[in-house]
Amino acid sequence: MSDSLTIAAISTPIGPGAIGIVRVSGPRAKEVAEAVFRPAKSKFPLKSHQLVLGHIIDPRTGRILDQVLCCRMAAPATYTREDMIEIHAHGGPVALRRVLEVVLAAGAELAAPGEFTRRAFMAGRIDLSQAEAVAELIEARSRAEAELAAVQLAGGLKDRVEAMRKTLIDILAHIEVAIDFPEDEAEILDGPCFARRVEDEVLEPVKKLLDDYESGRVYREGLAVAIVGRPNVGKSSLLNAILKREKAIVAPLPGTTRDEIEAEALICGLNMTLIDTAGLASVAADVVEAEGQRRAAVRLESSDLALVVMDGSMAAADEDRRILEAAPKGRAVLVRNKVDLGPGFEIPGDMILTAGGAPVDVSALTGQGLDDLRRCIFDAVTGGAHRSMSAVPELVPNVRHRRALEAARPDLARVVDGFRKGLAPELLALEIQAALERLGTITGRTTPEDVLDTIFSSFCLGK
Ligand SMILES: Nc1nc2c(ncn2[C@@H]2O[C@H](COP(=O)(O)OP(=O)(O)O)[C@@H](O)[C@H]2O)c(=O)[nH]1
Ligand SMILES: [Mg+2]
């Protein structure tokens, strides 16, 4: 990527909308604006950071393409720290594309996905964790995800990681002095004191972030909830009832659901993927049903939570018990469906024990008990830890950050240990440098180019 190129893209979603924005960034931004924009009253050069009314024209024909508001933003007070232009046009997809075309003809190049944000990162305006937060905020499916992304965008994670790095760099400086003045080493390097500093200021915050990852993971990653059970117990009906729409086909015949059916749902503010599966039975009618059952069994094991559905109008069968036992330990909720048909059969005590709790009584038909079920799902995936969304950790690292934190942890433990045991300063320095390197991948200081490519290429165009 050459920074001397001026890039342009449509930065709003493609589709009819009141407003659509074409964004331009780079050294030729001003020139591009002067080529395609005709202000109604103002004169060039346009004042920085002000919206100006006018028309976009095709300079080759003089034809008017749209009436727009144009904003010139002079470097460095911009997103990318380069000169930028925003053209606020009408949001029709064809109209916007025509605006983009004349902008490109005037000397801009089409931006790659995420290129504006990548330039903001390269210019040091945001760090890598903030760049990731831009994508996460845009793609947030729940309020919790949006909140976490907003904190990260504001520099929450960056500040913590930078504070850790600062401590390590400071200690490294002391070590270097000790290496230069070996006769004063004992005085410069107070081992126990530095060990405590690394523990309190780096290792503890790393552990805290890893804990928050574990407990907060459910708020940022979609969880897979499998709906399993014997044929005809009402799994598909339950999926539809939770979604409040007819997603899966429901029929009185067993073996109706053969393929897995997935749907996204917000349950108590958490984003989840519900997976309706083929009924599990000891015999399958044909090869398709058999394959459906094989997949259901795999799902049962790999899901974050299994809703084991039983038909409350019948006594529990051995098959119900086998399905429950196949569910991951501590990650199953027993659901007794069809309670509208009567008080329901008792669930045997050993099954309640296996499930780790009493069944939730519901009726997919009438909607009875569904709120209890939602609450139960929420409690099960959060381990009952967060009674309310206000208890969500303020900051939750993503998988990439977690990997870096995990990797830094043994280095840091060795530094602490080394200070206590009076390890040679040269060796301590090596360990600290390794930890700095790993922590630096979170903020992007030491992130390899190919990882950066992967992160930014997952952005949408115009971001
Ligand atoms: N009375 C009653 N019938 C239900 C309930 N849930 C499902 N059914 C019926 O049970 C049959 C099987 O339902 P379905 O959702 O296809 O079961 P699946 O095979 O487990 O997916 C259908 O005839 C549904 O109408 C319920 O809560 N109450
Ligand atoms: Mg079904």
PDB file of C-alpha atoms and ligand atoms in Angstrom, residues 231-237 250-252 257 337-338 340-341 363-365, ligand 1:
ATOM      1  CA  PRO A 231     -38.516 -37.160  17.054  1.00  0.00           C
ATOM      2  CA  ASN A 232     -41.813 -35.297  17.483  1.00  0.00           C
ATOM      3  CA  VAL A 233     -41.191 -33.878  20.969  1.00  0.00           C
ATOM      4  CA  GLY A 234     -41.600 -30.377  19.501  1.00  0.00           C
ATOM      5  CA  LYS A 235     -38.038 -29.176  18.813  1.00  0.00           C
ATOM      6  CA  SER A 236     -38.950 -27.321  15.640  1.00  0.00           C
ATOM      7  CA  SER A 237     -42.048 -25.881  17.309  1.00  0.00           C
ATOM      8  CA  VAL A 250     -43.557 -28.487  12.006  1.00  0.00           C
ATOM      9  CA  ALA A 251     -45.555 -31.650  11.348  1.00  0.00           C
ATOM     10  CA  PRO A 252     -47.153 -34.428  13.388  1.00  0.00           C
ATOM     11  CA  THR A 257     -36.526 -32.083  10.298  1.00  0.00           C
ATOM     12  CA  ASN A 337     -42.614 -29.476  26.280  1.00  0.00           C
ATOM     13  CA  LYS A 338     -46.366 -29.780  25.571  1.00  0.00           C
ATOM     14  CA  ASP A 340     -50.631 -27.584  27.649  1.00  0.00           C
ATOM     15  CA  LEU A 341     -51.722 -31.213  27.256  1.00  0.00           C
ATOM     16  CA  SER A 363     -45.560 -25.208  25.682  1.00  0.00           C
ATOM     17  CA  ALA A 364     -44.296 -24.328  22.252  1.00  0.00           C
ATOM     18  CA  LEU A 365     -47.960 -24.193  21.241  1.00  0.00           C
TER      19      LEU A 365
HETATM   20  N1  LIG B   1     -50.061 -29.701  22.171  1.00  0.00           N
HETATM   21  C1  LIG B   1     -48.817 -29.403  21.793  1.00  0.00           C
HETATM   22  N2  LIG B   1     -48.328 -29.875  20.640  1.00  0.00           N
HETATM   23  C2  LIG B   1     -47.074 -29.547  20.273  1.00  0.00           C
HETATM   24  C3  LIG B   1     -46.272 -28.704  21.074  1.00  0.00           C
HETATM   25  N3  LIG B   1     -45.076 -28.559  20.454  1.00  0.00           N
HETATM   26  C4  LIG B   1     -45.161 -29.294  19.318  1.00  0.00           C
HETATM   27  N4  LIG B   1     -46.345 -29.882  19.191  1.00  0.00           N
HETATM   28  C5  LIG B   1     -46.778 -30.772  18.120  1.00  0.00           C
HETATM   29  O1  LIG B   1     -45.951 -31.901  18.071  1.00  0.00           O
HETATM   30  C6  LIG B   1     -45.739 -32.327  16.727  1.00  0.00           C
HETATM   31  C7  LIG B   1     -44.264 -32.392  16.427  1.00  0.00           C
HETATM   32  O2  LIG B   1     -43.727 -31.093  16.468  1.00  0.00           O
HETATM   33  P1  LIG B   1     -42.340 -30.722  15.830  1.00  0.00           P
HETATM   34  O3  LIG B   1     -42.008 -29.342  16.268  1.00  0.00           O
HETATM   35  O4  LIG B   1     -42.321 -30.995  14.360  1.00  0.00           O
HETATM   36  O5  LIG B   1     -41.398 -31.770  16.569  1.00  0.00           O
HETATM   37  P2  LIG B   1     -39.875 -32.167  16.273  1.00  0.00           P
HETATM   38  O6  LIG B   1     -39.906 -33.402  15.475  1.00  0.00           O
HETATM   39  O7  LIG B   1     -39.282 -32.416  17.621  1.00  0.00           O
HETATM   40  O8  LIG B   1     -39.224 -31.028  15.555  1.00  0.00           O
HETATM   41  C8  LIG B   1     -46.486 -31.318  15.847  1.00  0.00           C
HETATM   42  O9  LIG B   1     -47.730 -31.866  15.497  1.00  0.00           O
HETATM   43  C9  LIG B   1     -46.655 -30.120  16.756  1.00  0.00           C
HETATM   44  O10 LIG B   1     -47.782 -29.352  16.434  1.00  0.00           O
HETATM   45  C10 LIG B   1     -46.827 -28.200  22.291  1.00  0.00           C
HETATM   46  O11 LIG B   1     -46.195 -27.454  23.061  1.00  0.00           O
HETATM   47  N5  LIG B   1     -48.096 -28.575  22.590  1.00  0.00           N
END
